[in-house]
């Protein structure tokens, strides 16, 4: 119900009902929030109306329906195209932009929202659509702290809702960095599945053991983050030289099995650069010099 005497009737409006926007609206409804929805083409909004959402007839109506608007469109250019003509309806509201983009686009969107009197949170959905609404779905947000605090309960209906900081650019920074992490891990996984497969091990059998191994890998991230902050690289988890030799075994074994070596070749090359820069006797985390600085030592 309205808290400020205007026509607001919903807790949150969702603008853009593609795969992600629809799942977001459904999760908000499942958590018991009053949800207004708008989509360019009608069918998706009608389907959500049948599930309890209020279908807004226009973008203005969607913005006016609630104090919080969640926009989920393909890119920032589309966000500008959709919200630009009705920007005056943003005044006094909070805009949460879950559209994927770059840090620069997020900063520009935050400035644009501020010029129109709106609070702004940039955000990123990190766990695809399947987990939305469950605690294990990670949503990251950045931007105005008071806006996040005010709407935290609604945003937490989407999953784990993490506020990264006041700089709106942080959400896309984490979005792209976490994707990079996932792709690196998945590249290793697919290579390992191929190698295990050549030895007659099925993907599911391998995955069952691989997932047991992951807590150790994530513990290395926490420990190596400490080393990177200290700028000291003890050899407790193996030196660059030790890992270089081990990756060499993986490359040899892959070749012998007829499995491609592109994935381990990349890490072997990076370790080789770190060794050439004099890091061979340092801990493996010192390879960051070969990665972050384009081959120059850290
Ligand atoms: N899907 C995922 O797993 C996932 C995960 C993380 C992040 N994301 C991000 O979420 C955002 C949306 O992705 P999605 O998968 O939901 O996309 P999608 O399924 O392709 O849906 C796109 C939505 O944008 C609307 N749209 C497109 N062009 C428009 C325009 N010119 N004016 C008004 N509305 C327009 C579409 O409306 P119509 O229905 O009328 O075509 C539709 O509602 C993207 O930035 C994506 O990177 C998606």
Coordinates of C-alpha atoms and ligand atoms in Angstrom, one line a residue:
X1 CA 0.0 0.0 0.0
X2 CA 1.2 3.6 -0.5
X3 CA 3.5 4.9 2.1
X4 CA 3.7 8.4 0.7
X5 CA 0.2 9.2 -0.3
X6 CA 0.8 8.7 -4.1
X7 CA -0.7 6.0 -6.3
X8 CA 1.8 3.2 -5.4
X9 CA 0.2 -0.1 -4.9
X10 CA 3.0 -2.6 -5.4
X11 CA 6.3 -3.2 -3.5
X12 CA 8.2 -3.5 -6.7
X13 CA 7.9 -3.1 -10.4
X14 CA 9.7 -5.4 -12.9
X15 CA 10.4 -3.9 -16.3
X16 CA 11.5 -6.4 -19.0
X17 CA 10.1 -9.9 -18.7
X18 CA 12.5 -12.0 -20.7
X19 CA 14.0 -15.1 -19.2
X20 CA 15.6 -13.3 -16.3
X21 CA 12.9 -10.7 -15.7
X22 CA 10.2 -13.3 -15.6
X23 CA 12.0 -15.5 -13.1
X24 CA 12.7 -12.4 -11.0
X25 CA 9.0 -11.4 -11.0
X26 CA 8.0 -15.0 -10.1
X27 CA 10.5 -15.1 -7.2
X28 CA 9.1 -11.8 -5.9
X29 CA 5.6 -13.0 -6.1
X30 CA 6.5 -16.3 -4.4
X31 CA 8.0 -14.3 -1.6
X32 CA 4.6 -12.6 -1.1
X33 CA 5.4 -9.1 -2.6
X34 CA 2.9 -7.1 -4.6
X35 CA 4.5 -6.9 -8.0
X36 CA 3.7 -4.7 -11.0
X37 CA 5.1 -5.9 -14.4
X38 CA 5.7 -4.4 -17.8
X39 CA 7.0 -5.9 -21.0
X40 CA 7.3 -4.6 -24.5
X41 CA 5.2 -7.5 -26.0
X42 CA 2.1 -8.4 -24.0
X43 CA 2.1 -12.2 -23.6
X44 CA 4.7 -12.4 -20.9
X45 CA 3.0 -9.8 -18.7
X46 CA -0.3 -11.6 -19.1
X47 CA 1.3 -14.9 -18.0
X48 CA 2.6 -13.2 -14.9
X49 CA -0.7 -11.5 -14.2
X50 CA -2.2 -15.0 -14.1
X51 CA 0.3 -15.7 -11.4
X52 CA -0.7 -12.7 -9.3
X53 CA 1.2 -9.8 -10.7
X54 CA -0.4 -6.5 -11.7
X55 CA 0.1 -5.8 -15.4
X56 CA 1.1 -2.2 -16.0
X57 CA -0.3 -0.7 -19.3
X58 CA 2.8 1.4 -19.8
X59 CA 6.4 2.0 -18.6
X60 CA 5.1 5.1 -16.8
X61 CA 2.4 3.1 -15.1
X62 CA 4.9 0.5 -14.0
X63 CA 7.3 3.2 -12.5
X64 CA 4.4 4.9 -10.8
X65 CA 3.1 1.7 -9.3
X66 CA 5.8 1.2 -6.7
X67 CA 8.8 2.8 -5.0
X68 CA 11.2 0.3 -6.5
X69 CA 11.7 -0.5 -10.2
X70 CA 13.8 -3.5 -11.3
X71 CA 14.8 -3.2 -14.9
X72 CA 16.0 -6.3 -16.8
X73 CA 16.6 -5.5 -20.5
X74 CA 19.2 -6.8 -22.9
X75 CA 21.6 -3.8 -22.6
X76 CA 22.0 -0.3 -21.3
X77 CA 21.1 1.3 -24.7
X78 CA 17.7 -0.4 -24.4
X79 CA 17.3 0.8 -20.8
X80 CA 17.9 4.3 -22.0
X81 CA 15.4 3.8 -24.9
X82 CA 12.7 2.4 -22.5
X83 CA 13.2 4.7 -19.5
X84 CA 14.5 7.9 -21.2
X85 CA 11.1 9.2 -22.4
X86 CA 9.5 8.6 -18.9
X87 CA 12.4 9.6 -16.7
X88 CA 10.4 12.1 -14.7
X89 CA 8.4 9.2 -13.2
X90 CA 11.6 8.0 -11.5
X91 CA 11.8 10.9 -9.1
X92 CA 11.8 9.8 -5.5
X93 CA 12.0 6.1 -6.5
X94 CA 14.9 3.6 -6.6
X95 CA 15.9 2.1 -9.9
X96 CA 17.7 -1.3 -9.7
X97 CA 19.3 -2.1 -13.0
X98 CA 20.0 -5.9 -13.4
X99 CA 20.9 -5.4 -17.1
X100 CA 24.4 -6.7 -18.0
X101 CA 27.0 -4.1 -19.1
X102 CA 30.3 -2.4 -18.4
X103 CA 31.4 -0.4 -15.3
X104 CA 31.4 2.8 -17.5
X105 CA 27.8 2.2 -18.5
X106 CA 26.8 1.6 -14.8
X107 CA 28.5 4.9 -13.8
X108 CA 26.7 6.8 -16.5
X109 CA 23.3 5.2 -15.6
X110 CA 23.8 6.2 -11.9
X111 CA 24.5 9.8 -13.0
X112 CA 21.5 9.8 -15.2
X113 CA 19.3 8.4 -12.5
X114 CA 20.6 11.0 -10.0
X115 CA 19.8 13.8 -12.5
X116 CA 16.2 12.6 -12.5
X117 CA 16.0 12.4 -8.7
X118 CA 16.2 8.6 -8.4
X119 CA 18.3 6.4 -6.2
X120 CA 20.3 3.9 -8.2
X121 CA 21.6 0.4 -7.7
X122 CA 23.4 -1.5 -10.4
X123 CA 23.2 -5.2 -10.1
X124 CA 24.1 -8.5 -11.6
X125 CA 22.4 -11.9 -11.4
X126 CA 25.3 -14.4 -11.0
X127 CA 23.5 -17.7 -11.0
X128 CA 21.5 -18.0 -14.2
X129 CA 17.8 -18.3 -14.1
X130 CA 17.3 -21.7 -12.5
X131 CA 18.3 -20.7 -8.9
X132 CA 16.5 -17.4 -8.8
X133 CA 14.4 -17.1 -5.6
X134 CA 16.6 -19.7 -3.7
X135 CA 19.2 -18.7 -1.1
X136 CA 22.0 -20.1 -3.3
X137 CA 21.3 -17.7 -6.1
X138 CA 23.9 -14.9 -5.9
X139 CA 22.8 -11.3 -6.8
X140 CA 25.4 -8.6 -6.4
X141 CA 24.4 -4.9 -6.1
X142 CA 26.4 -1.6 -5.9
X143 CA 25.4 2.0 -5.5
X144 CA 23.5 4.0 -2.9
X145 CA 23.8 2.3 0.5
X146 CA 20.5 3.8 1.8
X147 CA 18.6 2.5 -1.3
X148 CA 19.9 -1.0 -0.7
X149 CA 19.1 -0.9 3.0
X150 CA 15.6 0.4 2.3
X151 CA 14.8 -2.4 -0.2
X152 CA 17.0 -5.1 1.1
X153 CA 14.1 -7.4 2.1
X154 CA 12.6 -7.3 -1.4
X155 CA 16.0 -7.8 -3.1
X156 CA 16.8 -10.7 -0.7
X157 CA 13.7 -12.5 -2.1
X158 CA 15.8 -13.1 -5.3
X159 CA 18.5 -15.0 -3.5
X160 CA 21.7 -14.1 -1.6
X161 CA 21.7 -10.3 -2.0
X162 CA 25.2 -8.8 -1.6
X163 CA 25.9 -5.1 -1.5
X164 CA 29.4 -4.6 -2.8
X165 CA 29.9 -0.9 -2.1
X166 CA 28.7 2.6 -3.0
X167 CA 30.4 2.8 -6.4
X168 CA 27.8 1.7 -8.9
X169 CA 30.5 0.4 -11.2
X170 CA 31.4 -2.4 -8.8
X171 CA 28.5 -4.7 -9.8
X172 CA 29.6 -5.0 -13.4
X173 CA 33.2 -5.3 -12.3
X174 CA 32.3 -8.3 -10.1
X175 CA 29.9 -9.6 -12.8
X176 CA 32.6 -9.9 -15.4
X177 CA 35.3 -11.0 -13.0
X178 CA 33.1 -13.8 -11.6
X179 CA 32.2 -14.9 -15.1
X180 CA 36.0 -15.0 -15.8
X181 CA 36.5 -17.2 -12.8
X182 CA 33.6 -19.5 -13.7
X183 CA 34.9 -19.9 -17.3
X184 CA 38.4 -20.7 -16.1
X185 CA 37.0 -23.3 -13.8
X186 CA 34.7 -24.7 -16.5
X187 CA 37.5 -24.8 -19.1
X188 CA 39.5 -26.9 -16.6
X189 CA 36.5 -29.1 -15.9
X190 CA 35.7 -29.8 -19.6
X191 CA 39.4 -30.6 -20.3
X192 CA 39.5 -33.0 -17.2
X193 CA 36.2 -34.7 -18.3
X194 CA 37.8 -35.3 -21.8
X195 CA 40.9 -36.7 -20.2
X196 CA 39.1 -38.9 -17.7
X197 CA 36.8 -40.0 -20.5
X198 CA 39.7 -41.2 -22.6
X199 CA 40.5 -43.5 -19.6
X200 CA 36.9 -44.8 -19.6
X201 CA 35.6 -42.6 -16.8
X202 CA 32.1 -41.1 -17.4
X203 CA 31.4 -37.3 -16.9
X204 CA 29.1 -37.9 -14.0
X205 CA 31.5 -40.2 -12.2
X206 CA 34.3 -37.6 -12.7
X207 CA 32.1 -34.7 -11.6
X208 CA 31.2 -36.5 -8.4
X209 CA 34.8 -36.6 -7.3
X210 CA 35.7 -33.2 -8.8
X211 CA 33.0 -31.5 -6.7
X212 CA 34.6 -33.1 -3.5
X213 CA 37.9 -31.5 -4.6
X214 CA 36.4 -28.0 -5.0
X215 CA 36.4 -27.0 -1.2
X216 CA 40.2 -27.4 -1.3
X217 CA 40.4 -25.2 -4.4
X218 CA 38.2 -22.4 -2.9
X219 CA 40.3 -22.6 0.3
X220 CA 43.4 -21.8 -1.9
X221 CA 41.6 -18.7 -3.2
X222 CA 41.2 -17.3 0.3
X223 CA 44.8 -18.2 1.3
X224 CA 46.3 -16.9 -1.9
X225 CA 44.3 -13.7 -1.6
X226 CA 46.1 -13.1 1.7
X227 CA 49.5 -13.7 0.0
X228 CA 48.6 -11.3 -2.8
X229 CA 47.7 -8.6 -0.3
X230 CA 50.9 -9.2 1.7
X231 CA 53.0 -9.4 -1.5
X232 CA 54.7 -12.5 -0.1
X233 CA 54.5 -16.0 -1.8
X234 CA 55.5 -18.8 0.5
X235 CA 55.9 -22.3 -1.1
X236 CA 53.3 -24.1 1.1
X237 CA 51.1 -24.9 -1.9
X238 CA 53.9 -25.6 -4.3
X239 CA 56.3 -23.4 -6.1
X240 CA 55.9 -22.1 -9.7
X241 CA 58.5 -24.6 -10.8
X242 CA 56.7 -27.5 -9.1
X243 CA 53.4 -26.6 -10.7
X244 CA 55.1 -26.1 -14.1
X245 CA 56.4 -29.6 -14.0
X246 CA 52.9 -30.9 -12.9
X247 CA 51.2 -29.1 -15.8
X248 CA 53.8 -30.6 -18.1
X249 CA 52.6 -34.1 -17.0
X250 CA 49.0 -33.1 -17.7
X251 CA 50.0 -31.9 -21.2
X252 CA 51.9 -35.1 -21.9
X253 CA 49.1 -37.3 -20.6
X254 CA 46.5 -35.4 -22.7
X255 CA 48.7 -35.8 -25.8
X256 CA 49.2 -39.5 -25.2
X257 CA 45.4 -39.9 -24.9
X258 CA 44.7 -37.8 -28.0
X259 CA 43.1 -35.1 -26.0
X260 CA 43.7 -31.4 -27.0
X261 CA 46.1 -29.5 -24.8
X262 CA 44.9 -25.9 -25.3
X263 CA 43.6 -25.5 -21.8
X264 CA 46.7 -26.7 -19.9
X265 CA 49.0 -25.1 -22.5
X266 CA 47.6 -21.7 -21.4
X267 CA 48.5 -22.2 -17.8
X268 CA 51.8 -23.8 -18.6
X269 CA 52.7 -20.7 -20.7
X270 CA 51.8 -18.4 -17.8
X271 CA 53.8 -20.4 -15.3
X272 CA 56.7 -20.5 -17.7
X273 CA 56.7 -16.7 -18.0
X274 CA 56.6 -16.4 -14.2
X275 CA 59.6 -18.8 -13.9
X276 CA 61.5 -16.9 -16.6
X277 CA 60.9 -13.7 -14.6
X278 CA 62.7 -15.3 -11.6
X279 CA 59.6 -16.6 -9.7
X280 CA 60.3 -20.3 -10.1
X281 CA 61.1 -20.8 -6.4
X282 CA 58.1 -18.7 -5.2
X283 CA 54.6 -19.9 -4.4
X284 CA 52.2 -20.5 -7.3
X285 CA 50.2 -17.4 -6.5
X286 CA 53.1 -15.3 -7.8
X287 CA 52.0 -16.3 -11.3
X288 CA 49.7 -13.3 -11.0
X289 CA 52.6 -11.1 -12.3
X290 CA 52.5 -13.0 -15.6
X291 CA 48.7 -12.6 -15.8
X292 CA 47.8 -9.2 -14.4
X293 CA 50.7 -7.3 -15.9
X294 CA 50.8 -8.9 -19.4
X295 CA 53.9 -10.9 -18.7
X296 CA 55.9 -8.4 -16.6
X297 CA 56.8 -9.6 -13.1
X298 CA 54.7 -8.4 -10.2
Ligands
LIG1 N1 19.0 -15.3 -18.9 C1 20.0 -15.4 -18.0 O1 20.4 -16.5 -17.6 C2 20.8 -14.2 -17.5 C3 21.7 -14.3 -16.4 C4 22.4 -13.2 -15.9 C5 22.1 -12.0 -16.5 N2 21.2 -11.9 -17.5 C6 21.0 -10.5 -18.0 O2 19.7 -10.1 -17.9 C7 19.4 -9.3 -19.0 C8 18.1 -9.8 -19.7 O3 18.4 -11.1 -20.2 P1 17.3 -12.2 -20.6 O4 18.0 -13.5 -20.6 O5 16.1 -12.0 -19.7 O6 16.9 -11.6 -22.0 P2 15.8 -12.1 -23.0 O7 15.1 -13.4 -22.5 O8 16.3 -12.0 -24.4 O9 14.7 -10.9 -22.8 C9 14.9 -9.6 -23.3 C10 13.8 -8.7 -22.7 O10 14.1 -7.4 -23.2 C11 12.9 -6.9 -23.9 N3 13.4 -6.0 -24.9 C12 14.3 -6.3 -25.9 N4 14.5 -5.2 -26.6 C13 13.6 -4.2 -26.2 C14 13.3 -2.9 -26.6 N5 13.9 -2.3 -27.6 N6 12.4 -2.2 -25.9 C15 11.7 -2.8 -24.8 N7 12.0 -4.1 -24.4 C16 12.9 -4.8 -25.1 C17 12.3 -8.1 -24.4 O11 10.9 -7.8 -24.7 P3 10.0 -8.7 -25.6 O12 9.5 -9.9 -24.8 O13 9.0 -7.8 -26.1 O14 10.9 -9.2 -26.8 C18 12.4 -9.1 -23.2 O15 11.5 -8.8 -22.2 C19 20.6 -9.2 -20.0 O16 21.4 -8.1 -19.7 C20 21.4 -10.5 -19.5 O17 22.7 -10.4 -19.8 C21 20.5 -12.9 -18.0

